[in-house]
Structure formats: C-alpha cells, structure tokens
C-alpha cells in the first residue's frame, strides 16, 4: 500500500508525458517519465542497436522524434561536436563541429563534453568551455549553426559541466566557476541576453537548475557556489538563498513533498532539505552524493552516492528508510520510469529497483563497458551511453517487459 500511495502521488504530480526526452534528466529535468521501459537486458538480449561513439564525453543522450543527439570531444582537431543518430537504426545522420579549442584542464572524472544538450523539438542548444570562456550555441535539428554566445572570465581547474536548460523561451546557463561566476537567461531564438546575475561566492560548481512550481509560479532552484538559491526564471530575481557547508556541487537538486534536496561533498559532505520558502528543515552529513543527482519519489528522496551506497530518505524529516549498496561506484543519476527506477553504475551495470518505500531489486543488467552518463527513456526504449558506444535497449512503444 505504501508503494501504491507513493506511486500514485508521483504520477499525479511529477511525471513527464510520453515522447521526447529533450533535456538532462528528461523534459522536466527531474528524472521522471510515466512511461514503462525494459526491465532486463544484457549485451545480447533486448538490444535494438549498438553504435560506436567517436571521441570521449560524459554527456547524456536526448531523444527528439526520430533523432538521438549527444555531444563528444574529438582529440584530433580539439573539436567539440554535436552528434545526431537515427533513432530506428543508430546510423549517424550528421555531426556538427560546435567549436575547436584545446581541452581545458579538468578533474580526472570530467571530459570536455560532459554537458547534455537541450532541445525544444525544433532547435538544440549546447554548452562547452572555450579557453577562459563558456560558449552557448544553438543549432537546428539538421545540424546548422544558428547563433553562438560566449561568456568571458570562466575559470575552473576541474573543467566544465553546466548543462543548459529551457524555460519559457529562455536558455538558462549556469556559469559557476572560480572566476567571473554568473547565472544567465538568453533569448532562445536570438541568443540575446535577457538577464544575468553574479553568483555570490565564485566557487566552481557543475549543477543544472531545476524548475519547481510554488503557488502556481515557477522557481529555478540551483545548488552551487556554497549555497542553494531560488530565482525567478523570467528575470533572475532571487527569492531566497540558503548557505551550505558544501562549497561545490555537481548534482542537480531534487524536489519531493514540498522539499528541495541539495547534496554536495566538497569540502564537507552535506544533505540539506529546504522548504518552498527557503527554510532549512533538516541537514545531514551522512550519505551525501557528489556527482549522481538525487531523485524525488513521492514523499521520499532516493540518493545514490558515488560510492554505491543508496539511501531512501523521508523528504520532510530527513529520516532514513533504508540503506543498500548498488555496486562499487556511480556517476550516472537514477531515473524513474513508471513503477521502476534505473541506476547505472560505473561498470555499465544498470540496477533496476521497484519504486516504493520497500527496497526491491528487480534486475541487474550488465553491458560490460564503463558508464558515466544518465540514460534517456522514450517510447518504451532506454538510450544509454557507455564509454565507447550508444545503446538502444528494448522495442519501441512497449519494450520487452
């Protein structure tokens, strides 16, 4: 009953419609879809196609109609590239060189192509580092360049990863860094800057903002630069700011039961639950995640930490419901499709859990290749990037359940 109640609330409040997977962690950026997806697969079972991906990158795929898009970095030529594949066959349809520049200095766990593209179904936007600049670019779905805007003053010894998001005709860009840190809203059609605000502490972070609705109004909530903030996406006006013990954030915040959860581990581990008014409800140094983003599930959060330990936590109290180990390490973020949660580990095994308050492992699906990217789910299929390939798993529409 607890599982059904949690699932019912989730489906009524926080799921995306079936179809395109248009952004980092799905159309709403919260890692949810009402669709079902395959439960079991391996390298020879339930694979529709597998295609080699040139270069390196930790960005996740997005799915727009008959196209699958992702970014990569080609060392020869120092090219940051937007790739497009045919959804039905995996055939590469086109590639567009977004920019060419030497690879930036970065953390060993980062790449020059770690930011996930975002699309409105007609165009696609990307973000990359270009020397001491952040480059925001717009292309058509045929790979033709539309515009590019660069922000100077970026500085980060750990590299760049700030996936762009869309909100009401604006491209939202997180420019957290040790340099001229900012958050900005650009006109999606022209690239013209509509607003820009400075970040308070100028500390490198890599999170994407999440849109949360409060009293019928949208708020963008972002963790980074030693704080969690909520802003008006139309103007950049700040509604509230909560300072945190963690300075640097990679994980995107999650939202459940009126609570925003932020998680960071550098230099101090921090899990912090904040309500819609910016009041801290609870904080806990245990079980925090740095790279994988937490997942809101009904009245709970699922937190899968980098070291493989996972916790189900009550949203309003911070109380732990259960703790389990899912493999040795994780970079990808958990995704919920219908009644199941998908958690790929760094070895390429996806742990499938039953959604709910009781831990239930449904399947372990190995692909035998490292994985650092979060899956996309569209029309019953899972699209998963591993270190060398892009996989399409399951049959379209229903999948093999």
Coordinates of C-alpha atoms in Angstrom, one line a residue:
X1 CA 0.0 0.0 0.0
X2 CA 2.8 2.4 0.8
X3 CA 4.3 1.7 -2.6
X4 CA 1.0 2.4 -4.4
X5 CA 0.3 5.5 -2.4
X6 CA 3.8 6.9 -3.2
X7 CA 3.5 6.0 -6.8
X8 CA 0.0 7.5 -7.2
X9 CA 1.2 10.8 -5.8
X10 CA 4.3 10.7 -8.0
X11 CA 2.3 10.0 -11.1
X12 CA -0.2 12.8 -10.4
X13 CA 2.3 15.5 -9.6
X14 CA 5.7 14.9 -11.1
X15 CA 5.9 12.9 -14.3
X16 CA 6.6 13.9 -17.8
X17 CA 4.4 13.0 -20.8
X18 CA 5.5 10.1 -23.0
X19 CA 7.6 11.0 -26.1
X20 CA 10.7 13.1 -26.4
X21 CA 13.4 13.0 -23.8
X22 CA 14.5 16.6 -24.5
X23 CA 17.0 17.6 -21.8
X24 CA 19.2 16.5 -18.9
X25 CA 17.1 14.0 -16.9
X26 CA 14.1 14.4 -19.1
X27 CA 11.7 17.2 -20.2
X28 CA 11.2 18.5 -16.6
X29 CA 14.8 17.8 -15.5
X30 CA 13.6 15.8 -12.6
X31 CA 14.4 12.3 -13.9
X32 CA 10.8 11.1 -14.3
X33 CA 8.6 9.7 -17.0
X34 CA 5.2 8.0 -16.8
X35 CA 6.4 5.5 -19.5
X36 CA 7.4 2.0 -18.9
X37 CA 10.8 0.7 -20.0
X38 CA 12.5 -2.7 -20.4
X39 CA 13.4 -4.3 -17.1
X40 CA 16.1 -6.8 -18.3
X41 CA 18.9 -6.8 -20.8
X42 CA 22.5 -7.7 -21.5
X43 CA 24.9 -7.4 -24.4
X44 CA 23.0 -10.0 -26.4
X45 CA 19.4 -9.7 -25.1
X46 CA 16.9 -6.9 -25.7
X47 CA 19.3 -4.7 -27.7
X48 CA 17.8 -3.0 -30.7
X49 CA 21.1 -1.5 -31.8
X50 CA 24.5 -0.5 -30.6
X51 CA 26.7 2.1 -32.3
X52 CA 30.3 3.2 -31.6
X53 CA 30.5 6.8 -30.5
X54 CA 33.7 8.7 -31.6
X55 CA 35.7 10.6 -29.1
X56 CA 35.1 11.0 -25.4
X57 CA 32.3 12.5 -23.3
X58 CA 30.1 12.0 -20.3
X59 CA 27.1 13.9 -21.7
X60 CA 23.8 12.1 -21.8
X61 CA 21.7 11.5 -24.9
X62 CA 18.5 13.3 -25.7
X63 CA 15.8 12.0 -27.9
X64 CA 13.8 14.2 -30.3
X65 CA 11.3 12.4 -32.6
X66 CA 13.4 10.2 -34.9
X67 CA 16.7 11.6 -33.7
X68 CA 19.1 10.9 -30.8
X69 CA 21.6 13.6 -30.0
X70 CA 24.6 13.9 -27.8
X71 CA 28.0 15.7 -27.6
X72 CA 31.5 14.4 -27.8
X73 CA 35.1 15.7 -27.8
X74 CA 37.5 14.6 -30.7
X75 CA 41.1 14.9 -29.6
X76 CA 42.2 15.2 -33.3
X77 CA 41.4 18.8 -34.0
X78 CA 40.3 19.6 -30.4
X79 CA 36.7 19.6 -31.6
X80 CA 33.6 19.8 -29.5
X81 CA 31.0 18.1 -31.6
X82 CA 27.2 17.7 -31.7
X83 CA 26.3 14.2 -33.0
X84 CA 22.9 13.1 -34.4
X85 CA 21.9 9.4 -34.8
X86 CA 18.8 7.8 -36.4
X87 CA 16.6 6.5 -33.7
X88 CA 15.5 3.5 -35.6
X89 CA 18.9 2.2 -36.7
X90 CA 21.6 4.0 -34.8
X91 CA 23.1 5.3 -38.0
X92 CA 24.9 8.6 -37.7
X93 CA 22.9 11.2 -39.6
X94 CA 25.2 14.2 -39.1
X95 CA 27.8 15.8 -37.0
X96 CA 28.4 19.5 -36.4
X97 CA 31.6 21.0 -35.0
X98 CA 30.4 23.5 -32.4
X99 CA 33.9 24.8 -31.6
X100 CA 37.6 23.9 -31.8
X101 CA 39.8 24.7 -28.8
X102 CA 42.4 22.9 -26.7
X103 CA 40.9 20.7 -24.0
X104 CA 40.6 22.7 -20.7
X105 CA 42.3 21.5 -17.5
X106 CA 39.9 19.3 -15.6
X107 CA 39.3 16.7 -12.9
X108 CA 40.1 13.1 -13.9
X109 CA 36.5 12.3 -13.8
X110 CA 35.4 15.0 -16.2
X111 CA 35.6 15.4 -20.0
X112 CA 35.5 18.3 -22.4
X113 CA 32.0 17.1 -23.4
X114 CA 30.1 16.5 -20.2
X115 CA 27.2 18.9 -20.6
X116 CA 24.0 17.4 -22.0
X117 CA 22.2 19.3 -24.9
X118 CA 18.6 20.6 -24.6
X119 CA 16.0 20.9 -27.3
X120 CA 12.6 22.4 -27.9
X121 CA 11.8 20.0 -30.7
X122 CA 13.0 22.4 -33.4
X123 CA 16.4 23.5 -32.2
X124 CA 19.1 22.2 -29.9
X125 CA 21.4 24.1 -27.5
X126 CA 24.8 23.1 -26.2
X127 CA 27.4 24.5 -23.7
X128 CA 31.2 24.0 -23.8
X129 CA 34.3 25.5 -22.3
X130 CA 36.4 27.5 -24.8
X131 CA 39.6 28.6 -23.1
X132 CA 38.5 31.1 -20.4
X133 CA 35.0 31.3 -21.9
X134 CA 31.8 29.4 -21.8
X135 CA 30.3 29.0 -25.3
X136 CA 26.5 28.7 -25.6
X137 CA 25.4 27.5 -29.1
X138 CA 22.2 27.0 -31.0
X139 CA 21.8 24.6 -33.9
X140 CA 18.8 23.4 -36.0
X141 CA 17.9 19.7 -35.8
X142 CA 19.7 19.4 -39.2
X143 CA 23.0 20.5 -37.6
X144 CA 23.1 24.0 -39.0
X145 CA 24.5 26.7 -36.7
X146 CA 22.1 29.4 -35.7
X147 CA 23.9 31.5 -33.1
X148 CA 26.7 31.3 -30.5
X149 CA 27.3 33.5 -27.5
X150 CA 30.4 33.4 -25.3
X151 CA 30.9 34.5 -21.6
X152 CA 34.4 35.5 -20.7
X153 CA 36.0 35.1 -17.2
X154 CA 35.4 31.4 -16.7
X155 CA 38.0 29.6 -14.5
X156 CA 37.9 26.1 -13.1
X157 CA 40.7 23.6 -12.5
X158 CA 38.1 20.8 -12.6
X159 CA 36.8 21.6 -16.0
X160 CA 33.3 22.5 -17.2
X161 CA 29.9 20.8 -17.0
X162 CA 26.8 23.0 -16.9
X163 CA 24.0 21.5 -18.9
X164 CA 21.7 24.2 -20.4
X165 CA 18.0 24.2 -19.5
X166 CA 15.0 25.9 -21.2
X167 CA 12.3 27.9 -19.6
X168 CA 9.6 29.9 -21.5
X169 CA 11.7 30.9 -24.4
X170 CA 14.9 31.3 -22.4
X171 CA 18.1 29.3 -22.3
X172 CA 19.3 29.2 -18.7
X173 CA 23.1 29.0 -18.4
X174 CA 24.9 28.1 -15.1
X175 CA 28.3 29.8 -15.2
X176 CA 29.6 28.8 -11.7
X177 CA 33.3 29.0 -11.6
X178 CA 36.3 30.4 -9.6
X179 CA 36.3 33.3 -12.0
X180 CA 33.5 35.7 -13.1
X181 CA 30.7 33.4 -11.9
X182 CA 27.2 34.0 -13.2
X183 CA 23.7 32.7 -13.9
X184 CA 22.1 34.0 -17.1
X185 CA 18.9 33.8 -19.2
X186 CA 19.3 34.1 -23.0
X187 CA 16.7 34.5 -25.7
X188 CA 16.5 31.0 -27.1
X189 CA 15.8 32.3 -30.7
X190 CA 18.5 35.0 -30.9
X191 CA 21.0 34.4 -28.1
X192 CA 20.4 37.9 -26.8
X193 CA 21.0 38.2 -23.0
X194 CA 17.7 38.9 -21.1
X195 CA 19.2 38.8 -17.7
X196 CA 22.4 38.0 -15.8
X197 CA 23.2 37.8 -12.1
X198 CA 26.5 37.3 -10.3
X199 CA 27.0 34.2 -8.2
X200 CA 27.7 35.0 -4.5
X201 CA 30.9 33.1 -3.7
X202 CA 32.6 32.4 -7.1
X203 CA 33.3 28.8 -6.5
X204 CA 33.3 26.2 -9.3
X205 CA 30.2 24.0 -9.4
X206 CA 28.6 22.0 -12.1
X207 CA 24.9 21.6 -11.4
X208 CA 21.9 22.3 -13.6
X209 CA 18.9 24.3 -12.2
X210 CA 15.6 22.6 -11.6
X211 CA 12.2 24.2 -12.2
X212 CA 9.9 23.9 -9.2
X213 CA 6.3 25.3 -9.1
X214 CA 5.3 27.1 -5.9
X215 CA 1.8 28.5 -5.5
X216 CA 1.4 28.3 -9.3
X217 CA 4.6 30.2 -10.0
X218 CA 7.9 28.8 -11.3
X219 CA 11.1 28.9 -9.4
X220 CA 14.5 27.9 -10.6
X221 CA 16.4 26.2 -7.8
X222 CA 20.2 25.8 -8.1
X223 CA 22.8 24.3 -5.8
X224 CA 26.3 25.7 -6.2
X225 CA 28.8 28.2 -5.1
X226 CA 28.3 27.3 -1.4
X227 CA 24.6 27.9 -1.4
X228 CA 21.2 26.9 -2.7
X229 CA 19.1 29.6 -4.3
X230 CA 15.6 30.0 -5.8
X231 CA 15.2 32.6 -8.5
X232 CA 12.6 33.9 -10.9
X233 CA 13.4 32.4 -14.3
X234 CA 12.0 35.4 -16.2
X235 CA 14.2 38.0 -14.5
X236 CA 16.9 36.3 -12.4
X237 CA 15.4 37.9 -9.2
X238 CA 16.4 36.0 -6.1
X239 CA 13.6 34.7 -3.9
X240 CA 15.8 33.1 -1.2
X241 CA 19.3 31.8 -0.6
X242 CA 20.5 29.2 1.9
X243 CA 24.2 28.9 2.7
X244 CA 25.7 25.4 2.8
X245 CA 28.7 23.6 4.3
X246 CA 29.5 22.1 0.9
X247 CA 31.2 24.6 -1.4
X248 CA 31.0 22.7 -4.7
X249 CA 28.0 20.9 -6.2
X250 CA 27.7 18.6 -9.2
X251 CA 24.3 17.0 -8.5
X252 CA 21.1 18.8 -9.5
X253 CA 18.6 19.3 -6.7
X254 CA 15.6 17.1 -6.3
X255 CA 12.0 18.0 -5.3
X256 CA 9.5 15.9 -3.3
X257 CA 6.6 16.6 -0.9
X258 CA 7.3 20.4 -1.0
X259 CA 11.0 19.9 -0.1
X260 CA 14.1 20.6 -2.2
X261 CA 17.1 18.4 -1.5
X262 CA 20.6 19.5 -2.3
X263 CA 23.7 17.3 -1.9
X264 CA 27.4 18.0 -2.1
X265 CA 30.6 16.6 -0.6
X266 CA 33.3 19.1 -1.2
X267 CA 34.9 20.0 1.1
X268 CA 32.2 18.9 3.6
X269 CA 29.5 16.3 2.9
X270 CA 26.1 17.9 3.1
X271 CA 22.5 16.7 2.5
X272 CA 20.1 19.6 3.1
X273 CA 16.3 19.7 2.9
X274 CA 14.8 23.2 2.2
X275 CA 11.1 24.1 2.0
X276 CA 9.4 26.3 -0.6
X277 CA 10.1 29.4 1.5
X278 CA 13.8 28.8 1.8
X279 CA 13.7 27.4 5.4
X280 CA 16.1 24.6 6.2
X281 CA 14.1 21.7 7.5
X282 CA 17.0 19.4 8.1
X283 CA 20.6 18.7 7.2
X284 CA 22.8 15.6 7.5
X285 CA 26.5 14.9 6.7
X286 CA 25.8 11.2 6.1
X287 CA 25.1 9.6 2.8
X288 CA 25.6 12.6 0.6
X289 CA 26.2 12.3 -3.2
X290 CA 28.5 14.5 -5.3
X291 CA 28.1 13.5 -8.9
X292 CA 24.8 11.5 -9.2
X293 CA 21.7 13.6 -8.7
X294 CA 19.1 12.5 -6.1
X295 CA 15.7 11.5 -7.3
X296 CA 12.4 12.7 -5.8
X297 CA 9.9 9.8 -5.3
X298 CA 6.5 10.7 -3.8
X299 CA 7.3 11.8 -0.2
X300 CA 10.9 10.5 -0.3
X301 CA 14.2 11.0 -2.0
X302 CA 16.4 8.3 -3.4
X303 CA 20.1 9.2 -3.0
X304 CA 22.6 7.0 -4.8
X305 CA 26.0 8.1 -3.7
X306 CA 29.3 8.0 -5.7
X307 CA 30.5 5.1 -3.6
X308 CA 27.5 2.9 -4.5
X309 CA 25.6 3.3 -1.2
X310 CA 22.0 4.2 -1.7
X311 CA 19.5 5.7 0.8
X312 CA 15.8 6.2 0.7
X313 CA 15.1 9.3 2.8
X314 CA 11.8 10.9 4.1
X315 CA 11.6 14.3 2.4
X316 CA 10.3 16.4 5.2
X317 CA 12.2 14.8 8.1
X318 CA 15.4 13.5 6.6
X319 CA 14.8 10.1 8.3
X320 CA 16.4 7.2 6.5
X321 CA 14.0 4.4 5.4
X322 CA 16.7 2.0 4.1
X323 CA 20.3 1.9 3.0
X324 CA 21.6 -0.6 0.4
X325 CA 24.7 -1.0 -1.8
X326 CA 24.3 -0.9 -5.5
X327 CA 27.7 -1.8 -7.0
X328 CA 31.1 -0.3 -6.3
X329 CA 30.5 3.3 -7.7
X330 CA 28.1 5.5 -9.6
X331 CA 28.4 8.6 -11.8
X332 CA 25.1 8.4 -13.6
X333 CA 21.9 9.7 -11.9
X334 CA 18.9 7.5 -11.2
X335 CA 15.8 7.7 -13.5
X336 CA 12.3 6.6 -12.7
X337 CA 10.1 5.2 -15.5
X338 CA 6.6 4.2 -14.3
X339 CA 7.0 1.8 -11.4
X340 CA 10.7 1.3 -11.7
X341 CA 14.0 3.1 -11.0
X342 CA 17.1 2.7 -13.2
X343 CA 20.5 3.2 -11.7
X344 CA 23.6 2.6 -14.0
X345 CA 26.9 2.1 -12.2
X346 CA 30.3 3.0 -13.5
X347 CA 30.9 -0.6 -14.7
X348 CA 28.0 -0.5 -17.0
X349 CA 25.5 -2.5 -14.9
X350 CA 22.1 -0.9 -14.5
X351 CA 20.4 -1.8 -11.3
X352 CA 16.6 -1.8 -11.6
X353 CA 14.6 -1.2 -8.5
X354 CA 10.9 -1.3 -7.7
X355 CA 9.7 2.2 -6.9
X356 CA 8.3 2.5 -3.3
X357 CA 9.3 2.6 0.3
X358 CA 10.5 -1.0 0.5
X359 CA 13.8 -2.0 -1.2
X360 CA 13.2 -4.5 -4.0
X361 CA 15.9 -5.3 -6.6
X362 CA 14.2 -6.3 -9.8
X363 CA 17.2 -6.8 -12.1
X364 CA 20.9 -6.2 -12.7
X365 CA 21.7 -5.6 -16.4
X366 CA 25.4 -5.7 -17.4
X367 CA 26.8 -4.2 -20.6
X368 CA 30.4 -4.8 -19.9
X369 CA 31.6 -1.3 -20.6
X370 CA 32.0 1.7 -18.3
X371 CA 29.2 4.1 -17.9
X372 CA 29.2 7.7 -16.7
X373 CA 26.1 9.1 -18.5
X374 CA 22.5 9.2 -17.3
X375 CA 20.1 7.2 -19.5
X376 CA 17.3 8.7 -21.6
X377 CA 13.9 6.9 -21.9
X378 CA 11.5 7.5 -24.8
X379 CA 8.5 5.5 -26.0
X380 CA 9.5 2.4 -24.1
X381 CA 13.1 2.4 -25.0
X382 CA 16.3 3.1 -23.0
X383 CA 19.1 5.0 -24.7
X384 CA 22.3 4.6 -22.7
X385 CA 25.8 6.0 -23.4
X386 CA 28.8 3.9 -22.3
X387 CA 32.4 4.7 -22.7
X388 CA 32.6 3.5 -26.3
X389 CA 29.0 3.1 -27.5
X390 CA 25.4 4.3 -27.6
X391 CA 22.9 1.6 -27.0
X392 CA 19.2 1.5 -27.8
X393 CA 17.5 -1.0 -25.5
X394 CA 14.1 -2.5 -25.9
X395 CA 11.3 -2.3 -28.6
X396 CA 9.6 1.0 -29.4
X397 CA 6.2 1.7 -27.8
X398 CA 6.1 -1.1 -25.2
X399 CA 9.6 -2.5 -24.7
X400 CA 10.2 -6.1 -23.6
X401 CA 8.9 -6.2 -20.1

